[in-house]
Each structure stands twice: as structure tokens, then as C-alpha cells.
PDB file of C-alpha atoms in Angstrom:
ATOM      1  CA  MET A   1      26.519  43.475  50.968  1.00 43.00           C
ATOM      2  CA  LEU A   2      25.240  40.978  53.893  1.00 41.00           C
ATOM      3  CA  VAL A   3      24.228  44.000  56.514  1.00 39.00           C
ATOM      4  CA  ALA A   4      22.310  45.852  53.979  1.00 40.00           C
ATOM      5  CA  ALA A   5      20.694  43.460  52.764  1.00 41.00           C
ATOM      6  CA  LEU A   6      18.645  43.172  55.836  1.00 40.00           C
ATOM      7  CA  ALA A   7      16.569  45.563  55.429  1.00 36.00           C
ATOM      8  CA  SER A   8      14.904  43.634  53.100  1.00 37.00           C
ATOM      9  CA  MET A   9      14.198  41.016  55.488  1.00 38.00           C
ATOM     10  CA  LEU A  10      10.990  40.912  58.601  1.00 38.00           C
ATOM     11  CA  LEU A  11      10.081  44.616  60.298  1.00 42.00           C
ATOM     12  CA  VAL A  12       9.578  42.002  63.310  1.00 38.00           C
ATOM     13  CA  THR A  13       7.648  43.011  67.114  1.00 35.00           C
ATOM     14  CA  ALA A  14       8.011  41.708  69.910  1.00 34.00           C
ATOM     15  CA  PRO A  15       4.832  40.673  71.292  1.00 32.00           C
ATOM     16  CA  GLN A  16       5.168  39.831  75.384  1.00 32.00           C
ATOM     17  CA  GLN A  17       2.642  36.454  76.536  1.00 34.00           C
ATOM     18  CA  ALA A  18       2.275  34.650  80.036  1.00 34.00           C
ATOM     19  CA  THR A  19       4.935  32.613  80.925  1.00 36.00           C
ATOM     20  CA  PRO A  20       4.967  30.172  84.603  1.00 38.00           C
ATOM     21  CA  ALA A  21       6.249  31.995  87.359  1.00 40.00           C
ATOM     22  CA  GLN A  22       9.364  29.703  88.859  1.00 43.00           C
ATOM     23  CA  ASP A  23       9.319  27.572  91.470  1.00 49.00           C
ATOM     24  CA  PRO A  24       8.620  28.332  95.174  1.00 44.00           C
ATOM     25  CA  ALA A  25      10.917  25.623  95.656  1.00 51.00           C
ATOM     26  CA  ASP A  26      13.520  27.028  93.644  1.00 59.00           C
ATOM     27  CA  PRO A  27      14.107  31.433  95.118  1.00 69.00           C
ATOM     28  CA  VAL A  28      16.971  33.250  93.632  1.00 77.00           C
ATOM     29  CA  VAL A  29      19.080  35.537  95.235  1.00 72.00           C
ATOM     30  CA  ASP A  30      19.354  38.556  95.102  1.00 73.00           C
ATOM     31  CA  LEU A  31      21.909  41.620  96.168  1.00 65.00           C
ATOM     32  CA  GLY A  32      19.957  42.261  99.796  1.00 61.00           C
ATOM     33  CA  ASP A  33      18.674  38.563 100.239  1.00 58.00           C
ATOM     34  CA  ILE A  34      22.538  38.269 101.297  1.00 59.00           C
ATOM     35  CA  VAL A  35      22.008  40.702 104.033  1.00 52.00           C
ATOM     36  CA  VAL A  36      19.090  38.694 105.185  1.00 43.00           C
ATOM     37  CA  ASP A  37      20.124  35.047 104.256  1.00 48.00           C
ATOM     38  CA  GLY A  38      23.946  35.516 106.361  1.00 43.00           C
ATOM     39  CA  ARG A  39      25.799  34.860 103.249  1.00 52.00           C
ATOM     40  CA  ARG A  40      29.004  36.192 102.594  1.00 76.00           C
ATOM     41  CA  VAL A  41      29.059  38.970  99.960  1.00 80.00           C
ATOM     42  CA  GLU A  42      32.823  38.821  98.879  1.00 83.00           C
ATOM     43  CA  ASP A  43      31.311  34.401  98.057  1.00 86.00           C
ATOM     44  CA  MET A  44      28.609  35.168  96.369  1.00 86.00           C
ATOM     45  CA  THR A  45      29.715  37.764  94.938  1.00 88.00           C
ATOM     46  CA  ARG A  46      32.717  35.304  93.431  1.00 88.00           C
ATOM     47  CA  GLN A  47      30.548  32.789  92.237  1.00 91.00           C
ATOM     48  CA  PHE A  48      29.051  34.697  90.209  1.00 91.00           C
ATOM     49  CA  VAL A  49      31.423  35.924  88.164  1.00 90.00           C
ATOM     50  CA  GLY A  50      32.954  33.174  88.011  1.00 90.00           C
ATOM     51  CA  GLU A  51      29.813  31.817  86.210  1.00 93.00           C
ATOM     52  CA  VAL A  52      29.495  34.458  84.852  1.00 94.00           C
ATOM     53  CA  ALA A  53      33.158  36.200  83.336  1.00 92.00           C
ATOM     54  CA  ALA A  54      34.311  34.562  79.711  1.00 93.00           C
ATOM     55  CA  PRO A  55      37.524  36.743  79.188  1.00 91.00           C
ATOM     56  CA  ALA A  56      39.374  35.473  75.756  1.00 91.00           C
ATOM     57  CA  ARG A  57      41.516  32.718  76.182  1.00 84.00           C
ATOM     58  CA  ASN A  58      44.951  33.052  78.202  1.00 80.00           C
ATOM     59  CA  ARG A  59      43.509  36.434  79.244  1.00 86.00           C
ATOM     60  CA  GLY A  60      42.116  39.047  81.644  1.00 84.00           C
ATOM     61  CA  LEU A  61      38.708  40.226  81.916  1.00 89.00           C
ATOM     62  CA  ALA A  62      37.907  42.841  78.846  1.00 93.00           C
ATOM     63  CA  ARG A  63      35.902  46.354  78.992  1.00 94.00           C
ATOM     64  CA  TRP A  64      35.484  49.425  76.648  1.00 96.00           C
ATOM     65  CA  ARG A  65      37.849  51.228  76.760  1.00 93.00           C
ATOM     66  CA  ASP A  66      35.967  55.149  76.667  1.00 90.00           C
ATOM     67  CA  GLY A  67      32.710  54.870  75.548  1.00 94.00           C
ATOM     68  CA  VAL A  68      30.240  53.070  71.950  1.00 97.00           C
ATOM     69  CA  CYS A  69      28.521  52.871  69.739  1.00 97.00           C
ATOM     70  CA  VAL A  70      25.572  50.799  68.993  1.00 97.00           C
ATOM     71  CA  GLY A  71      23.413  49.628  66.054  1.00 97.00           C
ATOM     72  CA  VAL A  72      20.409  47.335  65.553  1.00 97.00           C
ATOM     73  CA  VAL A  73      19.670  46.114  62.666  1.00 96.00           C
ATOM     74  CA  ASN A  74      16.438  44.558  61.369  1.00 95.00           C
ATOM     75  CA  LEU A  75      13.804  45.709  63.730  1.00 96.00           C
ATOM     76  CA  LYS A  76      11.176  48.602  62.972  1.00 95.00           C
ATOM     77  CA  PRO A  77      12.717  51.853  63.708  1.00 95.00           C
ATOM     78  CA  GLU A  78      11.307  52.860  67.290  1.00 97.00           C
ATOM     79  CA  MET A  79      11.838  48.922  68.483  1.00 96.00           C
ATOM     80  CA  ALA A  80      15.640  49.599  67.049  1.00 97.00           C
ATOM     81  CA  GLN A  81      16.540  53.266  68.749  1.00 96.00           C
ATOM     82  CA  TYR A  82      15.135  52.129  71.858  1.00 98.00           C
ATOM     83  CA  ILE A  83      17.179  49.419  71.935  1.00 98.00           C
ATOM     84  CA  ALA A  84      20.617  52.034  71.112  1.00 97.00           C
ATOM     85  CA  ASP A  85      19.202  53.968  73.812  1.00 97.00           C
ATOM     86  CA  ARG A  86      19.247  51.318  76.245  1.00 98.00           C
ATOM     87  CA  VAL A  87      21.935  49.901  74.906  1.00 98.00           C
ATOM     88  CA  SER A  88      24.206  53.689  75.518  1.00 97.00           C
ATOM     89  CA  THR A  89      22.158  55.049  78.609  1.00 97.00           C
ATOM     90  CA  VAL A  90      23.564  51.373  80.862  1.00 98.00           C
ATOM     91  CA  ALA A  91      27.410  52.613  79.137  1.00 97.00           C
ATOM     92  CA  GLU A  92      26.961  55.964  80.440  1.00 97.00           C
ATOM     93  CA  ASP A  93      25.616  54.700  84.008  1.00 96.00           C
ATOM     94  CA  ILE A  94      29.247  52.918  84.134  1.00 95.00           C
ATOM     95  CA  GLY A  95      31.548  56.010  82.700  1.00 96.00           C
ATOM     96  CA  LEU A  96      31.551  55.118  78.998  1.00 97.00           C
ATOM     97  CA  LYS A  97      30.512  58.002  76.337  1.00 96.00           C
ATOM     98  CA  PRO A  98      27.565  57.139  74.587  1.00 94.00           C
ATOM     99  CA  GLY A  99      28.131  57.542  70.307  1.00 92.00           C
ATOM    100  CA  GLY A 100      26.566  59.582  67.869  1.00 87.00           C
ATOM    101  CA  PRO A 101      24.144  59.916  65.709  1.00 84.00           C
ATOM    102  CA  ASP A 102      26.437  59.149  62.781  1.00 88.00           C
ATOM    103  CA  CYS A 103      29.051  57.383  64.791  1.00 94.00           C
ATOM    104  CA  VAL A 104      30.724  53.684  63.812  1.00 95.00           C
ATOM    105  CA  PRO A 105      29.226  50.940  65.425  1.00 97.00           C
ATOM    106  CA  SER A 106      31.360  48.954  67.605  1.00 97.00           C
ATOM    107  CA  VAL A 107      28.103  47.552  69.082  1.00 98.00           C
ATOM    108  CA  LEU A 108      26.096  45.873  66.484  1.00 98.00           C
ATOM    109  CA  VAL A 109      22.699  44.059  66.948  1.00 98.00           C
ATOM    110  CA  VAL A 110      21.364  41.851  64.371  1.00 98.00           C
ATOM    111  CA  ALA A 111      17.655  40.618  64.142  1.00 98.00           C
ATOM    112  CA  THR A 112      17.237  37.523  61.748  1.00 97.00           C
ATOM    113  CA  VAL A 113      15.377  34.927  62.146  1.00 94.00           C
ATOM    114  CA  ASP A 114      16.650  31.229  60.631  1.00 93.00           C
ATOM    115  CA  ALA A 115      20.108  33.223  62.997  1.00 96.00           C
ATOM    116  CA  SER A 116      21.886  30.092  62.737  1.00 96.00           C
ATOM    117  CA  THR A 117      22.027  30.411  58.770  1.00 96.00           C
ATOM    118  CA  PHE A 118      22.612  34.039  58.640  1.00 97.00           C
ATOM    119  CA  THR A 119      26.052  33.748  61.525  1.00 97.00           C
ATOM    120  CA  ARG A 120      27.389  30.916  59.607  1.00 97.00           C
ATOM    121  CA  GLN A 121      27.155  32.955  55.897  1.00 97.00           C
ATOM    122  CA  PHE A 122      27.976  35.964  58.366  1.00 97.00           C
ATOM    123  CA  VAL A 123      30.792  35.443  59.438  1.00 97.00           C
ATOM    124  CA  SER A 124      31.897  33.702  56.557  1.00 96.00           C
ATOM    125  CA  GLN A 125      31.938  36.613  54.481  1.00 95.00           C
ATOM    126  CA  ARG A 126      33.825  38.727  57.172  1.00 92.00           C
ATOM    127  CA  PRO A 127      35.993  35.966  58.940  1.00 94.00           C
ATOM    128  CA  ARG A 128      38.984  38.963  59.463  1.00 91.00           C
ATOM    129  CA  ASN A 129      36.055  40.624  61.925  1.00 93.00           C
ATOM    130  CA  PHE A 130      35.430  38.071  64.844  1.00 95.00           C
ATOM    131  CA  ARG A 131      38.995  35.845  64.273  1.00 92.00           C
ATOM    132  CA  ALA A 132      42.049  39.517  63.348  1.00 85.00           C
ATOM    133  CA  GLY A 133      44.631  36.721  64.215  1.00 80.00           C
ATOM    134  CA  GLY A 134      45.838  38.413  67.650  1.00 80.00           C
ATOM    135  CA  SER A 135      46.459  36.202  70.083  1.00 80.00           C
ATOM    136  CA  GLY A 136      44.232  36.834  73.123  1.00 84.00           C
ATOM    137  CA  MET A 137      41.674  38.513  71.123  1.00 88.00           C
ATOM    138  CA  ASP A 138      38.852  35.519  71.516  1.00 91.00           C
ATOM    139  CA  LEU A 139      38.057  32.673  72.347  1.00 93.00           C
ATOM    140  CA  GLY A 140      39.049  30.582  69.882  1.00 93.00           C
ATOM    141  CA  MET A 141      38.037  28.970  66.780  1.00 94.00           C
ATOM    142  CA  GLY A 142      35.535  26.375  68.522  1.00 94.00           C
ATOM    143  CA  ALA A 143      33.909  28.903  70.254  1.00 95.00           C
ATOM    144  CA  LEU A 144      32.912  30.517  66.693  1.00 96.00           C
ATOM    145  CA  ASN A 145      32.266  26.590  65.774  1.00 96.00           C
ATOM    146  CA  ARG A 146      29.252  27.100  68.608  1.00 96.00           C
ATOM    147  CA  PHE A 147      28.411  30.853  67.923  1.00 97.00           C
ATOM    148  CA  MET A 148      27.877  29.987  64.596  1.00 97.00           C
ATOM    149  CA  THR A 149      25.524  26.573  65.438  1.00 96.00           C
ATOM    150  CA  VAL A 150      24.146  26.768  69.263  1.00 94.00           C
ATOM    151  CA  ASP A 151      20.572  27.731  68.661  1.00 94.00           C
ATOM    152  CA  ARG A 152      19.724  30.405  71.069  1.00 96.00           C
ATOM    153  CA  PRO A 153      17.113  33.341  71.291  1.00 97.00           C
ATOM    154  CA  VAL A 154      20.837  35.235  71.402  1.00 98.00           C
ATOM    155  CA  ARG A 155      23.444  34.843  70.506  1.00 98.00           C
ATOM    156  CA  TRP A 156      26.520  37.004  71.287  1.00 98.00           C
ATOM    157  CA  TRP A 157      30.565  36.788  70.181  1.00 97.00           C
ATOM    158  CA  ASN A 158      32.956  39.673  71.481  1.00 96.00           C
ATOM    159  CA  VAL A 159      36.407  40.689  69.851  1.00 95.00           C
ATOM    160  CA  SER A 160      38.956  42.358  72.435  1.00 94.00           C
ATOM    161  CA  ILE A 161      42.999  43.138  71.735  1.00 92.00           C
ATOM    162  CA  PRO A 162      45.749  43.386  74.952  1.00 89.00           C
ATOM    163  CA  VAL A 163      46.947  47.222  74.851  1.00 90.00           C
ATOM    164  CA  ASP A 164      49.415  49.592  76.664  1.00 86.00           C
ATOM    165  CA  SER A 165      47.109  50.259  80.029  1.00 79.00           C
ATOM    166  CA  ASN A 166      48.032  54.072  79.954  1.00 80.00           C
ATOM    167  CA  THR A 167      47.823  54.589  76.265  1.00 80.00           C
ATOM    168  CA  GLY A 168      46.314  51.765  75.017  1.00 78.00           C
ATOM    169  CA  LEU A 169      48.357  51.794  72.152  1.00 82.00           C
ATOM    170  CA  ARG A 170      47.537  48.199  70.478  1.00 81.00           C
ATOM    171  CA  ALA A 171      50.354  45.244  72.265  1.00 76.00           C
ATOM    172  CA  VAL A 172      49.756  42.408  69.755  1.00 80.00           C
ATOM    173  CA  ARG A 173      51.471  41.645  66.804  1.00 70.00           C
ATOM    174  CA  LEU A 174      48.684  41.484  63.752  1.00 74.00           C
ATOM    175  CA  PRO A 175      48.356  39.367  60.852  1.00 73.00           C
ATOM    176  CA  GLY A 176      49.801  42.404  58.048  1.00 68.00           C
ATOM    177  CA  ASP A 177      51.905  44.241  60.408  1.00 64.00           C
ATOM    178  CA  THR A 178      55.285  44.581  58.306  1.00 64.00           C
ATOM    179  CA  ASP A 179      57.876  47.752  58.402  1.00 62.00           C
ATOM    180  CA  ALA A 180      58.482  48.941  54.742  1.00 66.00           C
ATOM    181  CA  ALA A 181      61.086  46.703  54.217  1.00 66.00           C
ATOM    182  CA  GLY A 182      58.134  44.128  54.147  1.00 66.00           C
ATOM    183  CA  ASN A 183      58.991  42.989  56.857  1.00 66.00           C
ATOM    184  CA  ALA A 184      57.545  40.844  59.937  1.00 63.00           C
ATOM    185  CA  THR A 185      56.674  43.877  62.796  1.00 66.00           C
ATOM    186  CA  ALA A 186      55.077  43.416  66.081  1.00 58.00           C
ATOM    187  CA  PRO A 187      54.517  46.519  69.190  1.00 63.00           C
ATOM    188  CA  VAL A 188      57.138  48.236  70.610  1.00 64.00           C
ATOM    189  CA  ILE A 189      55.596  48.950  74.290  1.00 63.00           C
ATOM    190  CA  ARG A 190      58.135  51.141  76.850  1.00 62.00           C
ATOM    191  CA  ARG A 191      57.908  49.060  79.881  1.00 63.00           C
ATOM    192  CA  GLY A 192      57.631  50.945  83.405  1.00 57.00           C
ATOM    193  CA  ALA A 193      59.055  48.872  86.582  1.00 52.00           C
ATOM    194  CA  ALA A 194      59.159  45.387  86.275  1.00 51.00           C
ATOM    195  CA  SER A 195      57.070  43.184  88.793  1.00 56.00           C
ATOM    196  CA  ARG A 196      55.688  39.903  88.822  1.00 55.00           C
ATOM    197  CA  LEU A 197      52.846  41.333  90.378  1.00 54.00           C
ATOM    198  CA  THR A 198      51.473  43.607  88.117  1.00 65.00           C
ATOM    199  CA  THR A 199      50.932  44.617  84.487  1.00 72.00           C
ATOM    200  CA  GLN A 200      51.177  46.748  82.164  1.00 81.00           C
ATOM    201  CA  ILE A 201      49.092  45.341  79.431  1.00 85.00           C
ATOM    202  CA  VAL A 202      46.062  44.870  79.581  1.00 88.00           C
ATOM    203  CA  ASP A 203      42.431  43.646  77.725  1.00 91.00           C
ATOM    204  CA  ASP A 204      40.333  46.261  76.132  1.00 94.00           C
ATOM    205  CA  THR A 205      37.206  45.448  73.875  1.00 96.00           C
ATOM    206  CA  GLN A 206      37.134  46.782  70.217  1.00 95.00           C
ATOM    207  CA  ARG A 207      33.942  45.289  68.683  1.00 96.00           C
ATOM    208  CA  ALA A 208      31.062  42.902  69.252  1.00 97.00           C
ATOM    209  CA  TYR A 209      28.093  41.530  67.599  1.00 98.00           C
ATOM    210  CA  ILE A 210      24.721  40.278  68.449  1.00 98.00           C
ATOM    211  CA  ILE A 211      22.760  38.490  67.032  1.00 98.00           C
ATOM    212  CA  VAL A 212      19.279  38.094  67.614  1.00 98.00           C
ATOM    213  CA  ASP A 213      16.592  34.986  66.186  1.00 97.00           C
ATOM    214  CA  VAL A 214      12.734  36.921  65.854  1.00 96.00           C
ATOM    215  CA  ASP A 215      11.266  32.959  66.337  1.00 95.00           C
ATOM    216  CA  GLN A 216      12.724  33.009  69.927  1.00 96.00           C
ATOM    217  CA  ILE A 217      12.310  36.018  71.431  1.00 96.00           C
ATOM    218  CA  GLN A 218       7.942  36.720  71.743  1.00 93.00           C
ATOM    219  CA  ASN A 219       8.089  36.034  75.759  1.00 94.00           C
ATOM    220  CA  ILE A 220       9.968  38.736  76.543  1.00 97.00           C
ATOM    221  CA  SER A 221       9.374  42.691  77.133  1.00 97.00           C
ATOM    222  CA  LEU A 222      11.372  44.951  74.292  1.00 97.00           C
ATOM    223  CA  GLU A 223      13.029  46.242  77.646  1.00 98.00           C
ATOM    224  CA  GLN A 224      13.237  42.969  79.387  1.00 98.00           C
ATOM    225  CA  LEU A 225      15.765  42.262  75.511  1.00 98.00           C
ATOM    226  CA  ALA A 226      17.510  45.861  75.702  1.00 98.00           C
ATOM    227  CA  ASP A 227      18.198  45.344  79.574  1.00 98.00           C
ATOM    228  CA  TYR A 228      19.715  41.855  78.590  1.00 98.00           C
ATOM    229  CA  ILE A 229      21.614  42.618  75.168  1.00 98.00           C
ATOM    230  CA  ALA A 230      23.506  45.571  77.381  1.00 98.00           C
ATOM    231  CA  PHE A 231      24.145  43.556  79.665  1.00 98.00           C
ATOM    232  CA  VAL A 232      26.099  41.365  77.119  1.00 98.00           C
ATOM    233  CA  SER A 233      26.970  44.020  75.222  1.00 98.00           C
ATOM    234  CA  LEU A 234      29.407  46.055  77.450  1.00 98.00           C
ATOM    235  CA  ALA A 235      30.946  42.363  79.696  1.00 97.00           C
ATOM    236  CA  GLN A 236      31.985  39.254  78.647  1.00 96.00           C
ATOM    237  CA  VAL A 237      29.736  36.928  79.604  1.00 97.00           C
ATOM    238  CA  ASP A 238      29.601  33.028  78.699  1.00 96.00           C
ATOM    239  CA  PRO A 239      26.440  32.145  77.357  1.00 95.00           C
ATOM    240  CA  ASP A 240      26.081  28.703  79.592  1.00 95.00           C
ATOM    241  CA  ALA A 241      26.740  29.802  82.407  1.00 95.00           C
ATOM    242  CA  ASP A 242      24.429  29.128  85.403  1.00 95.00           C
ATOM    243  CA  THR A 243      22.752  31.650  86.775  1.00 94.00           C
ATOM    244  CA  SER A 244      20.081  29.940  87.967  1.00 91.00           C
ATOM    245  CA  GLY A 245      20.772  30.220  91.554  1.00 89.00           C
ATOM    246  CA  PHE A 246      20.998  34.700  90.611  1.00 90.00           C
ATOM    247  CA  ALA A 247      18.389  36.849  89.866  1.00 90.00           C
ATOM    248  CA  THR A 248      19.434  38.390  86.600  1.00 95.00           C
ATOM    249  CA  ILE A 249      18.996  39.824  83.303  1.00 97.00           C
ATOM    250  CA  LEU A 250      20.154  36.782  82.050  1.00 97.00           C
ATOM    251  CA  ASN A 251      17.716  34.237  83.358  1.00 96.00           C
ATOM    252  CA  ILE A 252      14.669  36.340  81.232  1.00 97.00           C
ATOM    253  CA  PHE A 253      14.571  33.592  78.149  1.00 96.00           C
ATOM    254  CA  ASP A 254      14.111  30.555  81.742  1.00 94.00           C
ATOM    255  CA  ASP A 255      12.118  32.505  83.616  1.00 93.00           C
ATOM    256  CA  PRO A 256      10.769  35.366  81.573  1.00 94.00           C
ATOM    257  CA  GLN A 257       9.037  36.789  85.062  1.00 92.00           C
ATOM    258  CA  GLN A 258      11.349  36.691  87.890  1.00 88.00           C
ATOM    259  CA  VAL A 259      12.776  39.957  86.331  1.00 92.00           C
ATOM    260  CA  ARG A 260      11.858  42.857  84.457  1.00 93.00           C
ATOM    261  CA  THR A 261      15.681  45.072  83.989  1.00 95.00           C
ATOM    262  CA  LEU A 262      18.397  44.925  84.945  1.00 96.00           C
ATOM    263  CA  THR A 263      19.007  43.737  88.703  1.00 92.00           C
ATOM    264  CA  ASP A 264      21.191  45.123  91.658  1.00 86.00           C
ATOM    265  CA  TRP A 265      23.546  41.961  90.354  1.00 86.00           C
ATOM    266  CA  ASP A 266      24.027  43.237  87.069  1.00 93.00           C
ATOM    267  CA  LYS A 267      24.218  46.764  87.804  1.00 92.00           C
ATOM    268  CA  ALA A 268      27.465  45.770  90.074  1.00 88.00           C
ATOM    269  CA  TYR A 269      28.440  43.519  87.654  1.00 91.00           C
ATOM    270  CA  LEU A 270      29.238  45.778  85.591  1.00 93.00           C
ATOM    271  CA  SER A 271      30.133  48.904  87.420  1.00 91.00           C
ATOM    272  CA  GLY A 272      32.476  47.111  88.953  1.00 88.00           C
ATOM    273  CA  LEU A 273      33.717  45.561  86.145  1.00 91.00           C
ATOM    274  CA  TYR A 274      34.766  49.242  84.970  1.00 92.00           C
ATOM    275  CA  GLN A 275      36.064  50.500  87.656  1.00 87.00           C
ATOM    276  CA  THR A 276      38.262  47.906  88.763  1.00 83.00           C
ATOM    277  CA  VAL A 277      42.466  49.003  88.111  1.00 74.00           C
ATOM    278  CA  ARG A 278      43.010  44.793  86.151  1.00 67.00           C
ATOM    279  CA  THR A 279      46.986  45.758  86.985  1.00 64.00           C
ATOM    280  CA  ARG A 280      47.429  42.806  88.387  1.00 61.00           C
ATOM    281  CA  GLU A 281      49.249  39.789  86.531  1.00 56.00           C
ATOM    282  CA  ASN A 282      47.629  36.767  87.153  1.00 58.00           C
ATOM    283  CA  PHE A 283      44.182  35.516  86.317  1.00 61.00           C
ATOM    284  CA  GLY A 284      42.917  34.699  89.491  1.00 67.00           C
ATOM    285  CA  ALA A 285      44.424  37.892  90.750  1.00 69.00           C
ATOM    286  CA  GLN A 286      42.250  39.844  88.333  1.00 70.00           C
ATOM    287  CA  GLN A 287      39.233  37.833  88.913  1.00 75.00           C
ATOM    288  CA  THR A 288      39.908  38.624  92.551  1.00 81.00           C
ATOM    289  CA  GLU A 289      40.247  42.440  92.261  1.00 80.00           C
ATOM    290  CA  VAL A 290      37.039  42.090  90.021  1.00 80.00           C
ATOM    291  CA  VAL A 291      34.579  40.741  92.528  1.00 84.00           C
ATOM    292  CA  ASP A 292      36.667  43.741  95.675  1.00 84.00           C
ATOM    293  CA  SER A 293      35.310  45.913  93.003  1.00 83.00           C
ATOM    294  CA  ILE A 294      31.962  44.401  92.341  1.00 82.00           C
ATOM    295  CA  VAL A 295      31.016  44.230  96.523  1.00 83.00           C
ATOM    296  CA  ARG A 296      32.463  47.818  96.501  1.00 83.00           C
ATOM    297  CA  ALA A 297      29.846  49.023  93.728  1.00 80.00           C
ATOM    298  CA  HIS A 298      26.778  46.902  95.111  1.00 76.00           C
ATOM    299  CA  ARG A 299      27.505  48.523  99.026  1.00 80.00           C
ATOM    300  CA  ALA A 300      27.639  51.709  97.445  1.00 82.00           C
ATOM    301  CA  LEU A 301      24.252  50.800  95.185  1.00 78.00           C
ATOM    302  CA  MET A 302      22.830  49.711  98.652  1.00 78.00           C
ATOM    303  CA  ALA A 303      23.882  52.960 100.457  1.00 81.00           C
ATOM    304  CA  THR A 304      22.168  54.994  97.832  1.00 81.00           C
ATOM    305  CA  ARG A 305      18.618  53.459  97.612  1.00 76.00           C
ATOM    306  CA  ASP A 306      18.790  52.810 102.347  1.00 76.00           C
ATOM    307  CA  ALA A 307      19.396  57.204 101.358  1.00 81.00           C
ATOM    308  CA  GLU A 308      16.768  57.483  99.273  1.00 79.00           C
ATOM    309  CA  ILE A 309      14.498  55.210 101.720  1.00 80.00           C
ATOM    310  CA  SER A 310      14.667  56.946 104.356  1.00 78.00           C
ATOM    311  CA  SER A 311      14.617  60.495 102.495  1.00 78.00           C
ATOM    312  CA  ASP A 312      10.968  59.026 101.359  1.00 70.00           C
TER     313      ASP A 312
END
């Protein structure tokens, strides 16, 4: 088994090295800066969501329904435990239940050398783990090919599934779905009141694979790596997003000194994603719903921070 064989590979550490600070002529924007600069938080949030969000084709943004179980393979035990604990803590902060010690990983983090070769082998041995065959469950074959071949310090693949928002039952047919007579079948969803504006079907994340290339993470700290993994595990993130204008953990490989941990942008994004109802039929309306939820999360975060400052 490929994953089991990873135990015989190199155990690695992630030492830090000094890197040049960002050019002051190109300042990044944090949530607090928006107020200072007088720019509307809604506009900046919409821009951030537009860059970062990467839902499955023709679907809305997915998120984990109840909880996550994090598995980390091929790192020293204390490093692996730190990453698993950090991802679980961030998940718990946004309302998810972290898995126990013996849970089956739904988020699998694999550290490896020659990540592209490993990823191609991993996908070829378990193709259905990456493309389950149901409509609207992933980004498509072209994106999977990029996942296998692109040279990145960290790469990820997210599988989601359309479900009944009320019951969590699958709302899409998968290969092999048959009745007792061997005839093809499809899930039956009992619809509520019909509407052109709202939907009963939402998208739940099913699993996430995070591949870490140990040769390309030498300039960042373990804390930065863990928070980066937490963000891309808990949300569907576009690996090609241009977030250079924002203070976000997604920039650590371009500028490790910009941020040390999840920023206000990152926290508000995750909080907003997991607080939104996701019932809009139109994707543009869904995105607006998420933006509005993130703005509310931002305001709550700022209010909490102001209260803490006032009490000091």
C-alpha cells in the first residue's frame, strides 16, 4: 500500500531561513487597514472571495458538515501531531468537531520528496478517491492533471458532494448505484416548497488530500505550514489565486515574513463560510451570501478585539 510505504521514507524537519521582507512600496491589506484607508469592507471582501474560492464545477462553495479527522503521514511524530492538532483547533474554532485519536482521516496530509512523482502514483493507485464519478464533486480532469504535475510546496485536492441540506443524504448518482435487480438508480430527494431563488441541495466536503514537498518548505516555520494546511483543508481554495494584495497565510511561500499565522482575512473567511446558510440557487447570489457572512464575521472579530483593548 502506498500510504503504508511512506513510513520508510525520510523523516524531515522544517528549519527557518531568513528571507527578504516585502517591498514597502507594495503594502498588503489587512481587515483593519480597510477602516483606516476608508475602503468598503464589502468590496474588498468580495475581491478576496473572488480570488480564493474554488468550488467544484457548476456547484456552490462546499464545507465540512460536522467535523474533520486529520491524518499526517511521514513527518516526525511531534511535527505530525502539531499539524494535526492545529488543523483540528482551527476546525473547532469554526464550529466543527475534531476527530479522536482513532478516527479515519478525512483530511490526509502527506509529506514527501519528489512530490509530483508521488502524487501521480497516489492518484493512479486510487483514482476513485480523487474522481468519484458523481456530478459536481470536483474541479475536473484538467485540474486533477495540474494537481499531479504542478510544482508547488503544497498542493491539495478537495472532493465534495451535493447533499440534501436537511438530511445530509447524497443528492447525486454515483457509478455502481443499482437496485436489487441490478438496474441503475439515483438518490431521491423529497423537495420542500419549490422556489427559483433558493435550493435544498448544498455541497459538503467529503475528503481533502494535502501533499507537502519537503524540499520546498525550508523557508517557513512549522506554525506557518500548519496554518496554511488548515486554511486549504477547511475551504476550497484556488491554488492560482492572486492574494498578493491581502495579508493572508496563503502568501507565506512568496513572503514568509509577511504573516506568522492565520490573519484576520483568513479567520473571517473561514468563519463566514461556515456561518452562511448556502441556500441561494444562483451561484452569484451564493457568493454574495458568503461575502455578507464574512463581513459579519469581520465585524464581530473587530468588536471582540476592541473590547479586549478597552479592558486592558
